[in-house]
PDB file of C-alpha atoms in Angstrom:
ATOM      1  CA  UNK A 998      17.185  -4.511   3.226  1.00 91.00           C
ATOM      2  CA  UNK A 999      16.226  -7.683   1.397  1.00 93.00           C
ATOM      3  CA  UNK A1000      15.501  -9.350   4.725  1.00 94.00           C
ATOM      4  CA  UNK A1001      14.114  -6.263   6.480  1.00 95.00           C
ATOM      5  CA  UNK A1002      12.518  -3.970   3.868  1.00 95.00           C
ATOM      6  CA  UNK A1003      10.680  -2.149   6.670  1.00 96.00           C
ATOM      7  CA  UNK A1004      13.947  -0.320   7.396  1.00 96.00           C
ATOM      8  CA  UNK A1005      13.256   1.781   4.289  1.00 96.00           C
ATOM      9  CA  UNK A1006      10.437   3.487   6.195  1.00 96.00           C
ATOM     10  CA  UNK A1007      13.074   5.013   8.499  1.00 97.00           C
ATOM     11  CA  UNK A1008      14.783   6.831   5.604  1.00 96.00           C
ATOM     12  CA  UNK A1009      13.086  10.179   6.146  1.00 96.00           C
ATOM     13  CA  UNK A1010      13.982  13.530   7.760  1.00 96.00           C
ATOM     14  CA  UNK A1011      13.875  14.056  11.511  1.00 97.00           C
ATOM     15  CA  UNK A1012      12.042  17.379  11.786  1.00 96.00           C
ATOM     16  CA  UNK A1013      12.459  17.345  15.573  1.00 97.00           C
ATOM     17  CA  UNK A1014      16.162  17.939  14.912  1.00 97.00           C
ATOM     18  CA  UNK A1015      15.307  21.471  13.782  1.00 98.00           C
ATOM     19  CA  UNK A1016      13.718  22.409  17.100  1.00 97.00           C
ATOM     20  CA  UNK A1017      16.426  20.708  19.151  1.00 98.00           C
ATOM     21  CA  UNK A1018      19.114  22.708  17.338  1.00 98.00           C
ATOM     22  CA  UNK A1019      17.206  25.969  17.780  1.00 98.00           C
ATOM     23  CA  UNK A1020      16.881  25.296  21.521  1.00 98.00           C
ATOM     24  CA  UNK A1021      20.594  24.478  21.765  1.00 98.00           C
ATOM     25  CA  UNK A1022      21.512  27.756  20.068  1.00 98.00           C
ATOM     26  CA  UNK A1023      19.208  29.643  22.440  1.00 98.00           C
ATOM     27  CA  UNK A1024      20.723  27.819  25.426  1.00 97.00           C
ATOM     28  CA  UNK A1025      24.213  28.907  24.410  1.00 98.00           C
ATOM     29  CA  UNK A1026      23.086  32.478  23.797  1.00 98.00           C
ATOM     30  CA  UNK A1027      21.673  32.483  27.316  1.00 98.00           C
ATOM     31  CA  UNK A1028      24.948  31.103  28.646  1.00 98.00           C
ATOM     32  CA  UNK A1029      26.944  33.787  26.779  1.00 98.00           C
ATOM     33  CA  UNK A1030      24.899  36.405  28.600  1.00 97.00           C
ATOM     34  CA  UNK A1031      25.116  34.737  32.013  1.00 97.00           C
ATOM     35  CA  UNK A1032      28.909  34.322  32.027  1.00 97.00           C
ATOM     36  CA  UNK A1033      29.763  37.867  30.919  1.00 96.00           C
ATOM     37  CA  UNK A1034      30.221  39.182  34.475  1.00 95.00           C
ATOM     38  CA  UNK A1035      31.469  36.034  36.235  1.00 97.00           C
ATOM     39  CA  UNK A1036      34.952  35.636  37.679  1.00 97.00           C
ATOM     40  CA  UNK A1037      37.324  33.967  35.235  1.00 97.00           C
ATOM     41  CA  UNK A1038      37.483  30.776  37.290  1.00 97.00           C
ATOM     42  CA  UNK A1039      33.734  30.355  36.902  1.00 97.00           C
ATOM     43  CA  UNK A1040      33.844  31.166  33.201  1.00 97.00           C
ATOM     44  CA  UNK A1041      36.369  28.351  32.760  1.00 97.00           C
ATOM     45  CA  UNK A1042      34.350  26.034  35.007  1.00 97.00           C
ATOM     46  CA  UNK A1043      31.100  26.530  33.090  1.00 97.00           C
ATOM     47  CA  UNK A1044      32.896  26.374  29.738  1.00 97.00           C
ATOM     48  CA  UNK A1045      33.990  22.838  30.573  1.00 96.00           C
ATOM     49  CA  UNK A1046      30.993  21.598  32.572  1.00 96.00           C
ATOM     50  CA  UNK A1047      28.214  22.993  30.372  1.00 97.00           C
ATOM     51  CA  UNK A1048      29.540  24.756  27.288  1.00 96.00           C
ATOM     52  CA  UNK A1049      31.717  21.854  26.197  1.00 97.00           C
ATOM     53  CA  UNK A1050      28.774  19.435  26.297  1.00 96.00           C
ATOM     54  CA  UNK A1051      26.544  21.737  24.246  1.00 97.00           C
ATOM     55  CA  UNK A1052      29.340  22.480  21.783  1.00 97.00           C
ATOM     56  CA  UNK A1053      30.254  18.842  21.201  1.00 97.00           C
ATOM     57  CA  UNK A1054      26.599  17.927  20.958  1.00 97.00           C
ATOM     58  CA  UNK A1055      26.166  20.682  18.362  1.00 97.00           C
ATOM     59  CA  UNK A1056      28.993  19.289  16.232  1.00 97.00           C
ATOM     60  CA  UNK A1057      27.033  16.036  16.133  1.00 97.00           C
ATOM     61  CA  UNK A1058      23.856  17.919  15.269  1.00 98.00           C
ATOM     62  CA  UNK A1059      25.863  19.380  12.371  1.00 98.00           C
ATOM     63  CA  UNK A1060      26.871  15.811  11.525  1.00 97.00           C
ATOM     64  CA  UNK A1061      23.174  14.939  11.308  1.00 98.00           C
ATOM     65  CA  UNK A1062      22.495  18.020   9.186  1.00 98.00           C
ATOM     66  CA  UNK A1063      25.363  17.100   6.838  1.00 97.00           C
ATOM     67  CA  UNK A1064      23.389  13.941   6.030  1.00 97.00           C
ATOM     68  CA  UNK A1065      20.350  16.125   5.203  1.00 97.00           C
ATOM     69  CA  UNK A1066      18.500  14.759   8.226  1.00 97.00           C
ATOM     70  CA  UNK A1067      16.874  18.084   9.123  1.00 97.00           C
ATOM     71  CA  UNK A1068      15.003  18.871   5.886  1.00 97.00           C
ATOM     72  CA  UNK A1069      15.589  15.830   3.702  1.00 95.00           C
ATOM     73  CA  UNK A1070      17.547  15.247   0.508  1.00 94.00           C
ATOM     74  CA  UNK A1071      15.024  17.179  -1.588  1.00 94.00           C
ATOM     75  CA  UNK A1072      15.968  20.372   0.278  1.00 96.00           C
ATOM     76  CA  UNK A1073      19.724  19.942   0.427  1.00 96.00           C
ATOM     77  CA  UNK A1074      20.441  23.688   0.478  1.00 97.00           C
ATOM     78  CA  UNK A1075      18.064  24.195   3.408  1.00 98.00           C
ATOM     79  CA  UNK A1076      20.258  21.779   5.319  1.00 98.00           C
ATOM     80  CA  UNK A1077      23.410  23.721   4.345  1.00 98.00           C
ATOM     81  CA  UNK A1078      21.948  27.047   5.562  1.00 98.00           C
ATOM     82  CA  UNK A1079      20.675  25.404   8.727  1.00 98.00           C
ATOM     83  CA  UNK A1080      24.127  23.924   9.324  1.00 98.00           C
ATOM     84  CA  UNK A1081      25.611  27.434   9.162  1.00 98.00           C
ATOM     85  CA  UNK A1082      23.039  28.547  11.741  1.00 98.00           C
ATOM     86  CA  UNK A1083      23.828  25.572  14.022  1.00 98.00           C
ATOM     87  CA  UNK A1084      27.526  26.435  13.691  1.00 98.00           C
ATOM     88  CA  UNK A1085      27.151  29.919  15.226  1.00 98.00           C
ATOM     89  CA  UNK A1086      27.561  29.076  18.959  1.00 97.00           C
ATOM     90  CA  UNK A1087      30.725  27.061  18.219  1.00 97.00           C
ATOM     91  CA  UNK A1088      32.686  30.225  17.447  1.00 96.00           C
ATOM     92  CA  UNK A1089      34.684  28.768  14.534  1.00 96.00           C
ATOM     93  CA  UNK A1090      33.402  28.005  10.999  1.00 96.00           C
ATOM     94  CA  UNK A1091      32.982  24.268  10.630  1.00 93.00           C
ATOM     95  CA  UNK A1092      29.715  23.105   9.126  1.00 97.00           C
ATOM     96  CA  UNK A1093      30.232  23.417   5.368  1.00 97.00           C
ATOM     97  CA  UNK A1094      33.790  22.071   5.329  1.00 96.00           C
ATOM     98  CA  UNK A1095      32.797  19.183   7.589  1.00 96.00           C
ATOM     99  CA  UNK A1096      30.036  18.138   5.202  1.00 96.00           C
ATOM    100  CA  UNK A1097      32.428  18.077   2.237  1.00 95.00           C
ATOM    101  CA  UNK A1098      34.992  15.902   3.987  1.00 95.00           C
ATOM    102  CA  UNK A1099      32.537  13.726   5.874  1.00 95.00           C
ATOM    103  CA  UNK A1100      30.892  12.497   2.692  1.00 94.00           C
ATOM    104  CA  UNK A1101      34.316  11.234   1.587  1.00 93.00           C
ATOM    105  CA  UNK A1102      34.595   9.382   4.908  1.00 94.00           C
ATOM    106  CA  UNK A1103      31.405   7.483   4.104  1.00 94.00           C
ATOM    107  CA  UNK A1104      32.142   6.808   0.438  1.00 92.00           C
ATOM    108  CA  UNK A1105      35.792   5.873   0.930  1.00 91.00           C
ATOM    109  CA  UNK A1106      36.157   4.719   4.529  1.00 92.00           C
ATOM    110  CA  UNK A1107      39.857   4.467   5.281  1.00 91.00           C
ATOM    111  CA  UNK A1108      40.792   5.647   1.804  1.00 92.00           C
ATOM    112  CA  UNK A1109      44.443   6.724   1.822  1.00 90.00           C
ATOM    113  CA  UNK A1110      44.687  10.415   0.923  1.00 89.00           C
ATOM    114  CA  UNK A1111      40.903  10.831   0.855  1.00 92.00           C
ATOM    115  CA  UNK A1112      39.456   9.987   4.270  1.00 92.00           C
ATOM    116  CA  UNK A1113      40.806  12.740   6.544  1.00 93.00           C
ATOM    117  CA  UNK A1114      39.480  10.891   9.585  1.00 93.00           C
ATOM    118  CA  UNK A1115      42.663   8.794   9.274  1.00 93.00           C
ATOM    119  CA  UNK A1116      45.552  10.259  11.338  1.00 94.00           C
ATOM    120  CA  UNK A1117      48.643  11.421   9.470  1.00 93.00           C
ATOM    121  CA  UNK A1118      51.871   9.426   9.506  1.00 92.00           C
ATOM    122  CA  UNK A1119      53.333  12.044  11.853  1.00 94.00           C
ATOM    123  CA  UNK A1120      50.524  11.506  14.376  1.00 94.00           C
ATOM    124  CA  UNK A1121      51.053   7.768  14.308  1.00 92.00           C
ATOM    125  CA  UNK A1122      54.830   8.090  14.597  1.00 93.00           C
ATOM    126  CA  UNK A1123      55.008  10.760  17.307  1.00 94.00           C
ATOM    127  CA  UNK A1124      52.019  10.040  19.561  1.00 95.00           C
ATOM    128  CA  UNK A1125      53.107   6.511  20.457  1.00 92.00           C
ATOM    129  CA  UNK A1126      53.723   6.662  24.226  1.00 95.00           C
ATOM    130  CA  UNK A1127      51.101   6.879  26.950  1.00 96.00           C
ATOM    131  CA  UNK A1128      51.900  10.515  27.747  1.00 96.00           C
ATOM    132  CA  UNK A1129      51.959  11.529  24.094  1.00 96.00           C
ATOM    133  CA  UNK A1130      48.700   9.718  23.378  1.00 97.00           C
ATOM    134  CA  UNK A1131      47.133  11.647  26.268  1.00 97.00           C
ATOM    135  CA  UNK A1132      48.375  14.917  24.718  1.00 97.00           C
ATOM    136  CA  UNK A1133      47.002  13.779  21.351  1.00 96.00           C
ATOM    137  CA  UNK A1134      43.552  13.357  22.891  1.00 96.00           C
ATOM    138  CA  UNK A1135      43.749  16.837  24.441  1.00 95.00           C
ATOM    139  CA  UNK A1136      44.733  18.318  21.064  1.00 95.00           C
ATOM    140  CA  UNK A1137      42.200  16.389  18.967  1.00 94.00           C
ATOM    141  CA  UNK A1138      40.284  19.490  17.786  1.00 93.00           C
ATOM    142  CA  UNK A1139      43.485  20.986  16.384  1.00 93.00           C
ATOM    143  CA  UNK A1140      44.394  17.813  14.499  1.00 93.00           C
ATOM    144  CA  UNK A1141      40.890  17.503  13.059  1.00 92.00           C
ATOM    145  CA  UNK A1142      41.157  21.105  11.839  1.00 91.00           C
ATOM    146  CA  UNK A1143      44.667  20.824  10.377  1.00 92.00           C
ATOM    147  CA  UNK A1144      44.562  17.264   9.017  1.00 93.00           C
ATOM    148  CA  UNK A1145      42.415  17.982   5.912  1.00 92.00           C
ATOM    149  CA  UNK A1146      44.917  20.646   4.835  1.00 89.00           C
ATOM    150  CA  UNK A1147      47.721  18.071   5.067  1.00 90.00           C
ATOM    151  CA  UNK A1148      45.977  15.022   3.610  1.00 91.00           C
ATOM    152  CA  UNK A1149      43.413  16.248   1.098  1.00 91.00           C
ATOM    153  CA  UNK A1150      43.160  20.045   0.697  1.00 93.00           C
ATOM    154  CA  UNK A1151      40.177  21.169  -1.387  1.00 93.00           C
ATOM    155  CA  UNK A1152      39.454  24.476  -3.126  1.00 94.00           C
ATOM    156  CA  UNK A1153      37.429  26.859  -0.956  1.00 95.00           C
ATOM    157  CA  UNK A1154      33.786  27.100  -2.030  1.00 96.00           C
ATOM    158  CA  UNK A1155      31.317  29.972  -1.911  1.00 97.00           C
ATOM    159  CA  UNK A1156      29.391  28.320   0.912  1.00 97.00           C
ATOM    160  CA  UNK A1157      32.563  27.997   2.989  1.00 97.00           C
ATOM    161  CA  UNK A1158      33.184  31.728   2.573  1.00 97.00           C
ATOM    162  CA  UNK A1159      29.598  32.431   3.638  1.00 98.00           C
ATOM    163  CA  UNK A1160      30.065  30.118   6.632  1.00 98.00           C
ATOM    164  CA  UNK A1161      33.224  32.047   7.583  1.00 98.00           C
ATOM    165  CA  UNK A1162      31.660  35.501   7.173  1.00 98.00           C
ATOM    166  CA  UNK A1163      28.516  34.513   9.090  1.00 98.00           C
ATOM    167  CA  UNK A1164      30.640  33.120  11.915  1.00 98.00           C
ATOM    168  CA  UNK A1165      32.911  36.179  12.122  1.00 98.00           C
ATOM    169  CA  UNK A1166      29.880  38.482  12.139  1.00 98.00           C
ATOM    170  CA  UNK A1167      28.267  36.479  14.931  1.00 98.00           C
ATOM    171  CA  UNK A1168      31.465  36.473  17.008  1.00 98.00           C
ATOM    172  CA  UNK A1169      31.858  40.249  16.599  1.00 98.00           C
ATOM    173  CA  UNK A1170      28.267  40.832  17.714  1.00 98.00           C
ATOM    174  CA  UNK A1171      28.733  38.642  20.805  1.00 98.00           C
ATOM    175  CA  UNK A1172      31.959  40.474  21.682  1.00 97.00           C
ATOM    176  CA  UNK A1173      30.286  43.868  21.187  1.00 97.00           C
ATOM    177  CA  UNK A1174      27.250  42.943  23.303  1.00 97.00           C
ATOM    178  CA  UNK A1175      28.806  40.928  26.131  1.00 97.00           C
ATOM    179  CA  UNK A1176      32.586  41.155  25.943  1.00 96.00           C
ATOM    180  CA  UNK A1177      35.605  38.904  26.008  1.00 97.00           C
ATOM    181  CA  UNK A1178      34.383  36.458  28.667  1.00 98.00           C
ATOM    182  CA  UNK A1179      31.474  35.377  26.498  1.00 98.00           C
ATOM    183  CA  UNK A1180      33.804  34.884  23.542  1.00 98.00           C
ATOM    184  CA  UNK A1181      36.236  32.910  25.706  1.00 98.00           C
ATOM    185  CA  UNK A1182      33.404  30.741  27.048  1.00 98.00           C
ATOM    186  CA  UNK A1183      32.258  30.011  23.482  1.00 97.00           C
ATOM    187  CA  UNK A1184      35.682  29.129  22.077  1.00 97.00           C
ATOM    188  CA  UNK A1185      36.925  27.319  25.183  1.00 96.00           C
ATOM    189  CA  UNK A1186      33.774  25.200  25.296  1.00 96.00           C
ATOM    190  CA  UNK A1187      34.329  24.098  21.704  1.00 95.00           C
ATOM    191  CA  UNK A1188      38.013  23.271  22.187  1.00 95.00           C
ATOM    192  CA  UNK A1189      37.539  21.545  25.545  1.00 95.00           C
ATOM    193  CA  UNK A1190      34.463  19.653  24.394  1.00 94.00           C
ATOM    194  CA  UNK A1191      36.302  18.159  21.439  1.00 95.00           C
ATOM    195  CA  UNK A1192      39.457  17.349  23.420  1.00 94.00           C
ATOM    196  CA  UNK A1193      39.771  15.699  26.821  1.00 93.00           C
ATOM    197  CA  UNK A1194      36.077  15.104  27.407  1.00 95.00           C
ATOM    198  CA  UNK A1195      33.932  11.986  27.965  1.00 94.00           C
ATOM    199  CA  UNK A1196      31.970  12.588  24.759  1.00 95.00           C
ATOM    200  CA  UNK A1197      35.225  12.713  22.771  1.00 95.00           C
ATOM    201  CA  UNK A1198      35.592   9.006  23.339  1.00 94.00           C
ATOM    202  CA  UNK A1199      33.437   8.543  20.249  1.00 95.00           C
ATOM    203  CA  UNK A1200      36.274   9.792  18.003  1.00 94.00           C
ATOM    204  CA  UNK A1201      38.351   6.768  19.004  1.00 94.00           C
ATOM    205  CA  UNK A1202      35.522   4.306  19.634  1.00 94.00           C
ATOM    206  CA  UNK A1203      34.164   4.542  16.094  1.00 94.00           C
ATOM    207  CA  UNK A1204      37.002   3.171  13.953  1.00 93.00           C
ATOM    208  CA  UNK A1205      40.142   2.360  15.962  1.00 93.00           C
ATOM    209  CA  UNK A1206      40.893  -1.351  15.776  1.00 89.00           C
ATOM    210  CA  UNK A1207      40.992  -2.509  19.363  1.00 88.00           C
ATOM    211  CA  UNK A1208      40.218  -5.956  17.926  1.00 85.00           C
ATOM    212  CA  UNK A1209      41.833  -7.074  14.697  1.00 82.00           C
ATOM    213  CA  UNK A1210      39.343  -7.586  11.930  1.00 80.00           C
ATOM    214  CA  UNK A1211      36.773  -5.212  13.407  1.00 89.00           C
ATOM    215  CA  UNK A1212      37.034  -1.764  11.883  1.00 91.00           C
ATOM    216  CA  UNK A1213      33.844  -0.053  13.090  1.00 94.00           C
ATOM    217  CA  UNK A1214      32.319  -0.279  16.566  1.00 95.00           C
ATOM    218  CA  UNK A1215      29.052   0.843  18.091  1.00 96.00           C
ATOM    219  CA  UNK A1216      28.489   2.300  21.554  1.00 96.00           C
ATOM    220  CA  UNK A1217      25.151   1.772  23.276  1.00 96.00           C
ATOM    221  CA  UNK A1218      25.618   3.809  26.463  1.00 94.00           C
ATOM    222  CA  UNK A1219      23.729   6.822  27.845  1.00 95.00           C
ATOM    223  CA  UNK A1220      25.843   9.506  26.137  1.00 96.00           C
ATOM    224  CA  UNK A1221      23.920   8.724  22.949  1.00 97.00           C
ATOM    225  CA  UNK A1222      21.235  10.958  24.444  1.00 96.00           C
ATOM    226  CA  UNK A1223      23.581  13.942  24.025  1.00 95.00           C
ATOM    227  CA  UNK A1224      25.068  12.925  20.683  1.00 97.00           C
ATOM    228  CA  UNK A1225      22.117  12.149  18.402  1.00 97.00           C
ATOM    229  CA  UNK A1226      22.907   8.420  18.677  1.00 97.00           C
ATOM    230  CA  UNK A1227      26.255   8.720  16.910  1.00 97.00           C
ATOM    231  CA  UNK A1228      27.291   5.747  19.045  1.00 97.00           C
ATOM    232  CA  UNK A1229      25.167   3.523  16.802  1.00 97.00           C
ATOM    233  CA  UNK A1230      28.041   3.661  14.367  1.00 97.00           C
ATOM    234  CA  UNK A1231      27.814   0.354  12.531  1.00 96.00           C
ATOM    235  CA  UNK A1232      24.158   1.147  11.981  1.00 97.00           C
ATOM    236  CA  UNK A1233      25.026   4.672  10.818  1.00 97.00           C
ATOM    237  CA  UNK A1234      27.558   3.485   8.235  1.00 97.00           C
ATOM    238  CA  UNK A1235      25.119   0.877   6.955  1.00 96.00           C
ATOM    239  CA  UNK A1236      22.344   3.466   6.645  1.00 97.00           C
ATOM    240  CA  UNK A1237      23.786   7.025   6.585  1.00 96.00           C
ATOM    241  CA  UNK A1238      20.470   8.353   5.240  1.00 96.00           C
ATOM    242  CA  UNK A1239      18.608   7.312   8.402  1.00 97.00           C
ATOM    243  CA  UNK A1240      18.604  10.020  11.127  1.00 97.00           C
ATOM    244  CA  UNK A1241      20.267   9.218  14.428  1.00 97.00           C
ATOM    245  CA  UNK A1242      16.900   9.207  16.184  1.00 96.00           C
ATOM    246  CA  UNK A1243      15.912   6.066  14.268  1.00 97.00           C
ATOM    247  CA  UNK A1244      19.174   4.107  14.492  1.00 98.00           C
ATOM    248  CA  UNK A1245      18.075   2.227  17.656  1.00 97.00           C
ATOM    249  CA  UNK A1246      15.136   0.956  15.600  1.00 97.00           C
ATOM    250  CA  UNK A1247      17.556  -0.267  12.927  1.00 97.00           C
ATOM    251  CA  UNK A1248      19.408  -2.253  15.597  1.00 97.00           C
ATOM    252  CA  UNK A1249      16.145  -3.617  16.964  1.00 97.00           C
ATOM    253  CA  UNK A1250      14.775  -4.618  13.571  1.00 97.00           C
ATOM    254  CA  UNK A1251      18.003  -6.208  12.341  1.00 96.00           C
ATOM    255  CA  UNK A1252      19.309  -7.412  15.703  1.00 96.00           C
ATOM    256  CA  UNK A1253      20.869 -10.537  14.215  1.00 96.00           C
ATOM    257  CA  UNK A1254      23.329  -8.319  12.282  1.00 95.00           C
ATOM    258  CA  UNK A1255      24.397  -6.103  15.198  1.00 96.00           C
ATOM    259  CA  UNK A1256      23.963  -7.823  18.562  1.00 94.00           C
ATOM    260  CA  UNK A1257      26.991 -10.081  18.193  1.00 93.00           C
ATOM    261  CA  UNK A1258      29.413  -7.417  16.962  1.00 94.00           C
ATOM    262  CA  UNK A1259      32.032  -6.029  19.387  1.00 93.00           C
ATOM    263  CA  UNK A1260      30.583  -2.969  21.122  1.00 93.00           C
ATOM    264  CA  UNK A1261      31.287  -0.390  23.820  1.00 94.00           C
ATOM    265  CA  UNK A1262      29.335   0.717  26.848  1.00 93.00           C
ATOM    266  CA  UNK A1263      31.703   3.471  28.054  1.00 96.00           C
ATOM    267  CA  UNK A1264      33.472   6.161  26.028  1.00 96.00           C
ATOM    268  CA  UNK A1265      35.498   7.105  29.122  1.00 95.00           C
ATOM    269  CA  UNK A1266      36.901   3.567  29.215  1.00 95.00           C
ATOM    270  CA  UNK A1267      37.707   3.846  25.518  1.00 95.00           C
ATOM    271  CA  UNK A1268      39.835   6.923  26.223  1.00 96.00           C
ATOM    272  CA  UNK A1269      41.524   5.206  29.160  1.00 96.00           C
ATOM    273  CA  UNK A1270      42.239   2.030  27.182  1.00 95.00           C
ATOM    274  CA  UNK A1271      43.584   4.016  24.232  1.00 95.00           C
ATOM    275  CA  UNK A1272      46.124   5.767  26.445  1.00 96.00           C
ATOM    276  CA  UNK A1273      47.097   2.769  28.569  1.00 95.00           C
ATOM    277  CA  UNK A1274      47.126  -0.003  25.944  1.00 93.00           C
ATOM    278  CA  UNK A1275      50.586   0.045  24.358  1.00 93.00           C
ATOM    279  CA  UNK A1276      49.330  -1.886  21.325  1.00 92.00           C
ATOM    280  CA  UNK A1277      46.908   0.916  20.359  1.00 92.00           C
ATOM    281  CA  UNK A1278      47.943   4.233  18.814  1.00 92.00           C
ATOM    282  CA  UNK A1279      46.835   6.642  16.069  1.00 92.00           C
ATOM    283  CA  UNK A1280      48.213   3.995  13.690  1.00 91.00           C
ATOM    284  CA  UNK A1281      45.416   1.614  14.752  1.00 91.00           C
ATOM    285  CA  UNK A1282      43.224   2.370  11.773  1.00 91.00           C
ATOM    286  CA  UNK A1283      42.420   0.489   8.599  1.00 90.00           C
ATOM    287  CA  UNK A1284      43.918   2.277   5.577  1.00 89.00           C
ATOM    288  CA  UNK A1285      43.009   1.344   1.994  1.00 88.00           C
ATOM    289  CA  UNK A1286      44.596   2.090  -1.356  1.00 88.00           C
ATOM    290  CA  UNK A1287      41.631   3.140  -3.468  1.00 84.00           C
ATOM    291  CA  UNK A1288      41.212   1.828  -6.994  1.00 81.00           C
ATOM    292  CA  UNK A1289      39.108   3.171  -9.816  1.00 72.00           C
ATOM    293  CA  UNK A1290      37.423   6.558 -10.086  1.00 73.00           C
ATOM    294  CA  UNK A1291      37.193   8.648  -6.909  1.00 77.00           C
ATOM    295  CA  UNK A1292      34.421  11.272  -6.759  1.00 74.00           C
ATOM    296  CA  UNK A1293      34.681  13.918  -4.040  1.00 74.00           C
ATOM    297  CA  UNK A1294      32.453  16.805  -2.999  1.00 69.00           C
TER     298      UNK A1294
END
């Protein structure tokens, strides 16, 4: 910032995010209606081909909202309510809990017992062969859901209860209106989209140490268009209060800080390399013993 103070001008809400999220919710509602009378094979097909992309993209919209990118820091609660709304087509309550844990990930990156993005010792020990690493990728959404309860369980908050009740109410309405195929499409899209899916390469690309000494990596490929530029991950950790839409400008302005860092151009290749490279496993993360006072949400 001392060298490029103009970056401060990018620290403002992205109001376009609001309309993008609304359109994504409407797109999924339309899909719920369209799949209700399809044969099961087509429900499964569209859940993976279309629903999974929308669902994973929505989790990254929720990531943006968790950083108050929709309405700004001055309207933090507006962002929380909007996150609950964005959560609806995912089928499972996610938004409020994600925000609480994700802030720890930014404050204490790699912090042992705090950053639940770090795999458990069991994951590192068991998923160590190529076949097991492949299964680990398939089951990623389950590990991301269970891991916080194992590493750093937090008391349930009022907003989390509201998130849960809103989600259950939405799911019941969808089931009542359009039946079990719409519910299956919704839930299957979320699970498949966060598991063995090209977009899921970002889970591994962001912080797994394929090169020693480099803890965070950016991806500059086309899937950023579907993921609110989460691939610009070094930029995001440097400036978490800048919306994803503006992260390419950060890289352009401060190119001397980013252009020479190791980077990816394919999340699919990241998944392939993770499975096939015997030197990489869930253990391939930087873990820190935190010192001093730790403040969590």
